PDB file of C-alpha atoms in Angstrom:
ATOM      1  CA  MET A1204      66.228  24.441 -98.576  1.00 50.00           C
ATOM      2  CA  LEU A1205      69.957  23.921 -98.442  1.00 60.00           C
ATOM      3  CA  LEU A1206      72.178  26.343 -96.647  1.00 67.00           C
ATOM      4  CA  ASP A1207      75.956  26.501 -96.952  1.00 78.00           C
ATOM      5  CA  GLU A1208      76.269  27.594 -93.421  1.00 79.00           C
ATOM      6  CA  ASP A1209      74.784  26.444 -90.042  1.00 84.00           C
ATOM      7  CA  PRO A1210      71.612  28.558 -89.346  1.00 82.00           C
ATOM      8  CA  ALA A1211      72.778  29.321 -85.743  1.00 87.00           C
ATOM      9  CA  THR A1212      75.883  30.685 -87.097  1.00 88.00           C
ATOM     10  CA  LEU A1213      74.003  32.899 -89.600  1.00 85.00           C
ATOM     11  CA  ILE A1214      71.832  34.134 -86.565  1.00 87.00           C
ATOM     12  CA  ARG A1215      74.851  34.903 -84.507  1.00 89.00           C
ATOM     13  CA  HIS A1216      76.426  36.877 -87.267  1.00 87.00           C
ATOM     14  CA  THR A1217      73.308  38.716 -88.049  1.00 86.00           C
ATOM     15  CA  ILE A1218      72.946  39.611 -84.321  1.00 87.00           C
ATOM     16  CA  GLY A1219      76.606  40.660 -84.048  1.00 85.00           C
ATOM     17  CA  ASN A1220      76.462  42.895 -87.234  1.00 85.00           C
ATOM     18  CA  PHE A1221      72.991  44.322 -86.422  1.00 84.00           C
ATOM     19  CA  ASN A1222      73.613  48.061 -85.513  1.00 85.00           C
ATOM     20  CA  ILE A1223      70.582  49.593 -83.697  1.00 87.00           C
ATOM     21  CA  HIS A1224      72.367  52.670 -82.496  1.00 91.00           C
ATOM     22  CA  PRO A1225      71.325  55.027 -85.507  1.00 91.00           C
ATOM     23  CA  ASP A1226      67.823  53.756 -85.084  1.00 91.00           C
ATOM     24  CA  LYS A1227      67.974  54.550 -81.424  1.00 93.00           C
ATOM     25  CA  THR A1228      69.282  58.111 -82.189  1.00 96.00           C
ATOM     26  CA  ALA A1229      66.526  58.547 -84.718  1.00 96.00           C
ATOM     27  CA  ILE A1230      63.825  57.353 -82.403  1.00 96.00           C
ATOM     28  CA  SER A1231      65.183  59.716 -79.696  1.00 96.00           C
ATOM     29  CA  ARG A1232      65.097  62.708 -82.041  1.00 97.00           C
ATOM     30  CA  ILE A1233      61.608  61.887 -82.992  1.00 97.00           C
ATOM     31  CA  ASN A1234      60.678  61.617 -79.363  1.00 97.00           C
ATOM     32  CA  GLU A1235      62.237  65.036 -78.670  1.00 97.00           C
ATOM     33  CA  SER A1236      60.348  66.488 -81.651  1.00 97.00           C
ATOM     34  CA  LEU A1237      57.003  64.885 -80.334  1.00 97.00           C
ATOM     35  CA  SER A1238      57.766  66.433 -76.869  1.00 97.00           C
ATOM     36  CA  THR A1239      58.442  69.821 -78.373  1.00 97.00           C
ATOM     37  CA  LEU A1240      55.232  69.635 -80.448  1.00 97.00           C
ATOM     38  CA  HIS A1241      53.208  68.532 -77.325  1.00 97.00           C
ATOM     39  CA  GLN A1242      54.569  71.431 -75.415  1.00 97.00           C
ATOM     40  CA  ALA A1243      53.838  73.939 -78.177  1.00 97.00           C
ATOM     41  CA  ARG A1244      50.311  72.376 -78.549  1.00 97.00           C
ATOM     42  CA  ASP A1245      49.715  72.653 -74.751  1.00 97.00           C
ATOM     43  CA  LEU A1246      50.823  76.313 -74.783  1.00 97.00           C
ATOM     44  CA  ARG A1247      48.554  77.152 -77.684  1.00 97.00           C
ATOM     45  CA  ILE A1248      45.551  75.364 -76.049  1.00 97.00           C
ATOM     46  CA  ARG A1249      46.232  77.246 -72.764  1.00 97.00           C
ATOM     47  CA  GLU A1250      46.411  80.609 -74.667  1.00 97.00           C
ATOM     48  CA  ALA A1251      43.181  79.657 -76.592  1.00 98.00           C
ATOM     49  CA  GLU A1252      41.429  78.740 -73.297  1.00 97.00           C
ATOM     50  CA  SER A1253      42.583  81.945 -71.589  1.00 97.00           C
ATOM     51  CA  SER A1254      41.361  83.971 -74.592  1.00 97.00           C
ATOM     52  CA  LEU A1255      38.096  82.159 -74.559  1.00 98.00           C
ATOM     53  CA  LYS A1256      37.578  82.780 -70.765  1.00 97.00           C
ATOM     54  CA  LYS A1257      38.256  86.428 -71.379  1.00 98.00           C
ATOM     55  CA  LEU A1258      35.784  86.616 -74.197  1.00 97.00           C
ATOM     56  CA  THR A1259      33.253  84.666 -72.185  1.00 97.00           C
ATOM     57  CA  ARG A1260      33.461  87.173 -69.371  1.00 97.00           C
ATOM     58  CA  ASN A1261      33.101  90.065 -71.786  1.00 97.00           C
ATOM     59  CA  LEU A1262      30.109  88.357 -73.401  1.00 97.00           C
ATOM     60  CA  ASN A1263      28.560  87.955 -69.933  1.00 97.00           C
ATOM     61  CA  THR A1264      29.209  91.529 -69.063  1.00 97.00           C
ATOM     62  CA  LEU A1265      27.746  92.732 -72.392  1.00 97.00           C
ATOM     63  CA  THR A1266      24.667  90.348 -72.162  1.00 96.00           C
ATOM     64  CA  SER A1267      23.859  91.612 -68.656  1.00 95.00           C
ATOM     65  CA  GLN A1268      24.215  95.242 -69.647  1.00 95.00           C
ATOM     66  CA  HIS A1269      21.979  94.592 -72.735  1.00 93.00           C
ATOM     67  CA  SER A1270      19.415  92.800 -70.582  1.00 91.00           C
ATOM     68  CA  GLU A1271      19.338  95.630 -68.106  1.00 89.00           C
ATOM     69  CA  THR A1272      19.058  98.329 -70.800  1.00 86.00           C
ATOM     70  CA  VAL A1273      16.297  96.359 -72.486  1.00 83.00           C
ATOM     71  CA  SER A1274      14.367  95.781 -69.256  1.00 82.00           C
ATOM     72  CA  SER A1275      14.680  99.508 -68.238  1.00 80.00           C
ATOM     73  CA  HIS A1276      13.364 100.685 -71.548  1.00 76.00           C
ATOM     74  CA  SER A1277       9.684 101.162 -71.777  1.00 76.00           C
ATOM     75  CA  SER A1278       8.414 101.886 -75.333  1.00 76.00           C
ATOM     76  CA  THR A1279       4.972 103.356 -73.993  1.00 79.00           C
ATOM     77  CA  SER A1280       6.825 105.809 -71.683  1.00 80.00           C
ATOM     78  CA  HIS A1281       9.315 106.599 -74.733  1.00 81.00           C
ATOM     79  CA  ALA A1282       6.358 107.258 -76.947  1.00 85.00           C
ATOM     80  CA  SER A1283       4.569 109.461 -74.505  1.00 88.00           C
ATOM     81  CA  GLN A1284       7.564 111.386 -73.771  1.00 89.00           C
ATOM     82  CA  ILE A1285       8.079 112.007 -77.498  1.00 92.00           C
ATOM     83  CA  VAL A1286       4.516 113.230 -77.788  1.00 93.00           C
ATOM     84  CA  GLU A1287       5.065 115.534 -74.726  1.00 94.00           C
ATOM     85  CA  LEU A1288       8.377 116.857 -76.276  1.00 95.00           C
ATOM     86  CA  ASP A1289       6.584 117.482 -79.493  1.00 96.00           C
ATOM     87  CA  THR A1290       3.726 119.349 -77.755  1.00 96.00           C
ATOM     88  CA  HIS A1291       6.309 121.498 -75.910  1.00 96.00           C
ATOM     89  CA  LYS A1292       8.100 122.151 -79.195  1.00 97.00           C
ATOM     90  CA  PHE A1293       4.963 123.310 -80.963  1.00 97.00           C
ATOM     91  CA  ARG A1294       4.048 125.540 -77.999  1.00 96.00           C
ATOM     92  CA  ILE A1295       7.465 127.128 -78.181  1.00 97.00           C
ATOM     93  CA  ALA A1296       7.095 127.639 -81.894  1.00 96.00           C
ATOM     94  CA  LYS A1297       3.748 129.350 -81.472  1.00 96.00           C
ATOM     95  CA  ALA A1298       4.990 131.570 -78.739  1.00 96.00           C
ATOM     96  CA  ALA A1299       8.076 132.505 -80.947  1.00 96.00           C
ATOM     97  CA  SER A1300       5.741 133.319 -83.824  1.00 96.00           C
ATOM     98  CA  ASP A1301       3.430 135.393 -81.567  1.00 96.00           C
ATOM     99  CA  LEU A1302       6.407 137.205 -80.249  1.00 96.00           C
ATOM    100  CA  GLU A1303       7.657 137.899 -83.723  1.00 96.00           C
ATOM    101  CA  ILE A1304       4.279 139.325 -84.764  1.00 97.00           C
ATOM    102  CA  GLU A1305       4.180 141.546 -81.546  1.00 96.00           C
ATOM    103  CA  GLY A1306       7.694 142.778 -82.297  1.00 96.00           C
ATOM    104  CA  GLU A1307       6.582 143.805 -85.798  1.00 96.00           C
ATOM    105  CA  ARG A1308       3.552 145.485 -84.418  1.00 96.00           C
ATOM    106  CA  LEU A1309       5.616 147.274 -81.877  1.00 96.00           C
ATOM    107  CA  GLU A1310       8.162 148.362 -84.602  1.00 96.00           C
ATOM    108  CA  ALA A1311       5.434 149.932 -86.636  1.00 95.00           C
ATOM    109  CA  GLU A1312       4.020 151.687 -83.597  1.00 96.00           C
ATOM    110  CA  LEU A1313       7.611 152.927 -82.835  1.00 96.00           C
ATOM    111  CA  GLY A1314       7.797 154.281 -86.325  1.00 94.00           C
ATOM    112  CA  THR A1315       4.448 155.923 -85.961  1.00 95.00           C
ATOM    113  CA  THR A1316       5.423 157.461 -82.587  1.00 96.00           C
ATOM    114  CA  LYS A1317       8.734 158.650 -83.873  1.00 95.00           C
ATOM    115  CA  GLY A1318       6.952 160.426 -86.623  1.00 92.00           C
ATOM    116  CA  ARG A1319       4.605 162.007 -84.347  1.00 90.00           C
ATOM    117  CA  LEU A1320       7.419 163.066 -82.046  1.00 91.00           C
ATOM    118  CA  GLN A1321       9.184 164.691 -84.911  1.00 90.00           C
ATOM    119  CA  GLU A1322       6.014 166.478 -85.945  1.00 85.00           C
ATOM    120  CA  LEU A1323       5.605 167.735 -82.327  1.00 83.00           C
ATOM    121  CA  ASP A1324       9.301 168.830 -82.311  1.00 82.00           C
ATOM    122  CA  THR A1325       8.874 170.861 -85.429  1.00 81.00           C
ATOM    123  CA  GLN A1326       5.742 172.539 -84.029  1.00 76.00           C
ATOM    124  CA  GLY A1327       7.612 173.567 -80.914  1.00 71.00           C
ATOM    125  CA  VAL A1328       6.258 174.083 -77.426  1.00 69.00           C
ATOM    126  CA  GLU A1329       3.357 176.395 -78.475  1.00 67.00           C
ATOM    127  CA  GLY A1330       2.177 174.310 -81.346  1.00 64.00           C
ATOM    128  CA  ASP A1331       1.867 175.205 -85.046  1.00 67.00           C
ATOM    129  CA  GLU A1332       0.932 178.526 -86.369  1.00 70.00           C
ATOM    130  CA  ILE A1333      -2.907 177.978 -86.745  1.00 71.00           C
ATOM    131  CA  GLU A1334      -2.991 176.613 -83.212  1.00 70.00           C
ATOM    132  CA  LYS A1335      -0.936 179.592 -81.876  1.00 69.00           C
ATOM    133  CA  THR A1336      -3.216 182.105 -83.527  1.00 73.00           C
ATOM    134  CA  ARG A1337      -6.372 180.490 -82.289  1.00 72.00           C
ATOM    135  CA  ARG A1338      -5.004 180.520 -78.650  1.00 69.00           C
ATOM    136  CA  GLU A1339      -4.005 184.251 -78.985  1.00 70.00           C
ATOM    137  CA  SER A1340      -7.484 185.097 -80.244  1.00 73.00           C
ATOM    138  CA  GLU A1341      -9.132 183.283 -77.237  1.00 73.00           C
ATOM    139  CA  ASP A1342      -6.638 184.772 -74.810  1.00 67.00           C
ATOM    140  CA  PRO A1343      -8.112 187.760 -73.140  1.00 66.00           C
ATOM    141  CA  VAL A1344      -4.738 188.973 -71.957  1.00 64.00           C
ATOM    142  CA  VAL A1345      -3.385 189.352 -75.401  1.00 53.00           C
TER     143      VAL A1345
END
């Protein structure tokens, strides 16, 4: 290979004309962008970790409450309590029915008694005419 100029001269000119300042500026901007991205990523990671810790505490609280509720619940006592309440309900319904029947009976008796009272009021103190004449005939004074 034949060169018109000496290779050392070519290398010196290349080195002299080689401008790396724009490349350094670009690399500096890239490094700043990477730094900003790392900071934003670290911030999001911290927020996610904080949220995860909060949710973990909430889960643990709810799990313990659930366990406590499940352990305190007894299905046999629940069933027996329902049977007892049903029995009580039927007793109350029977008593209400009996009281309603008794109330109707007493209303009928009240009606009969009111009728008898009205009859006695119309007869007066001495009774009806038949009774009054019978008493007068038996009374020696009259």
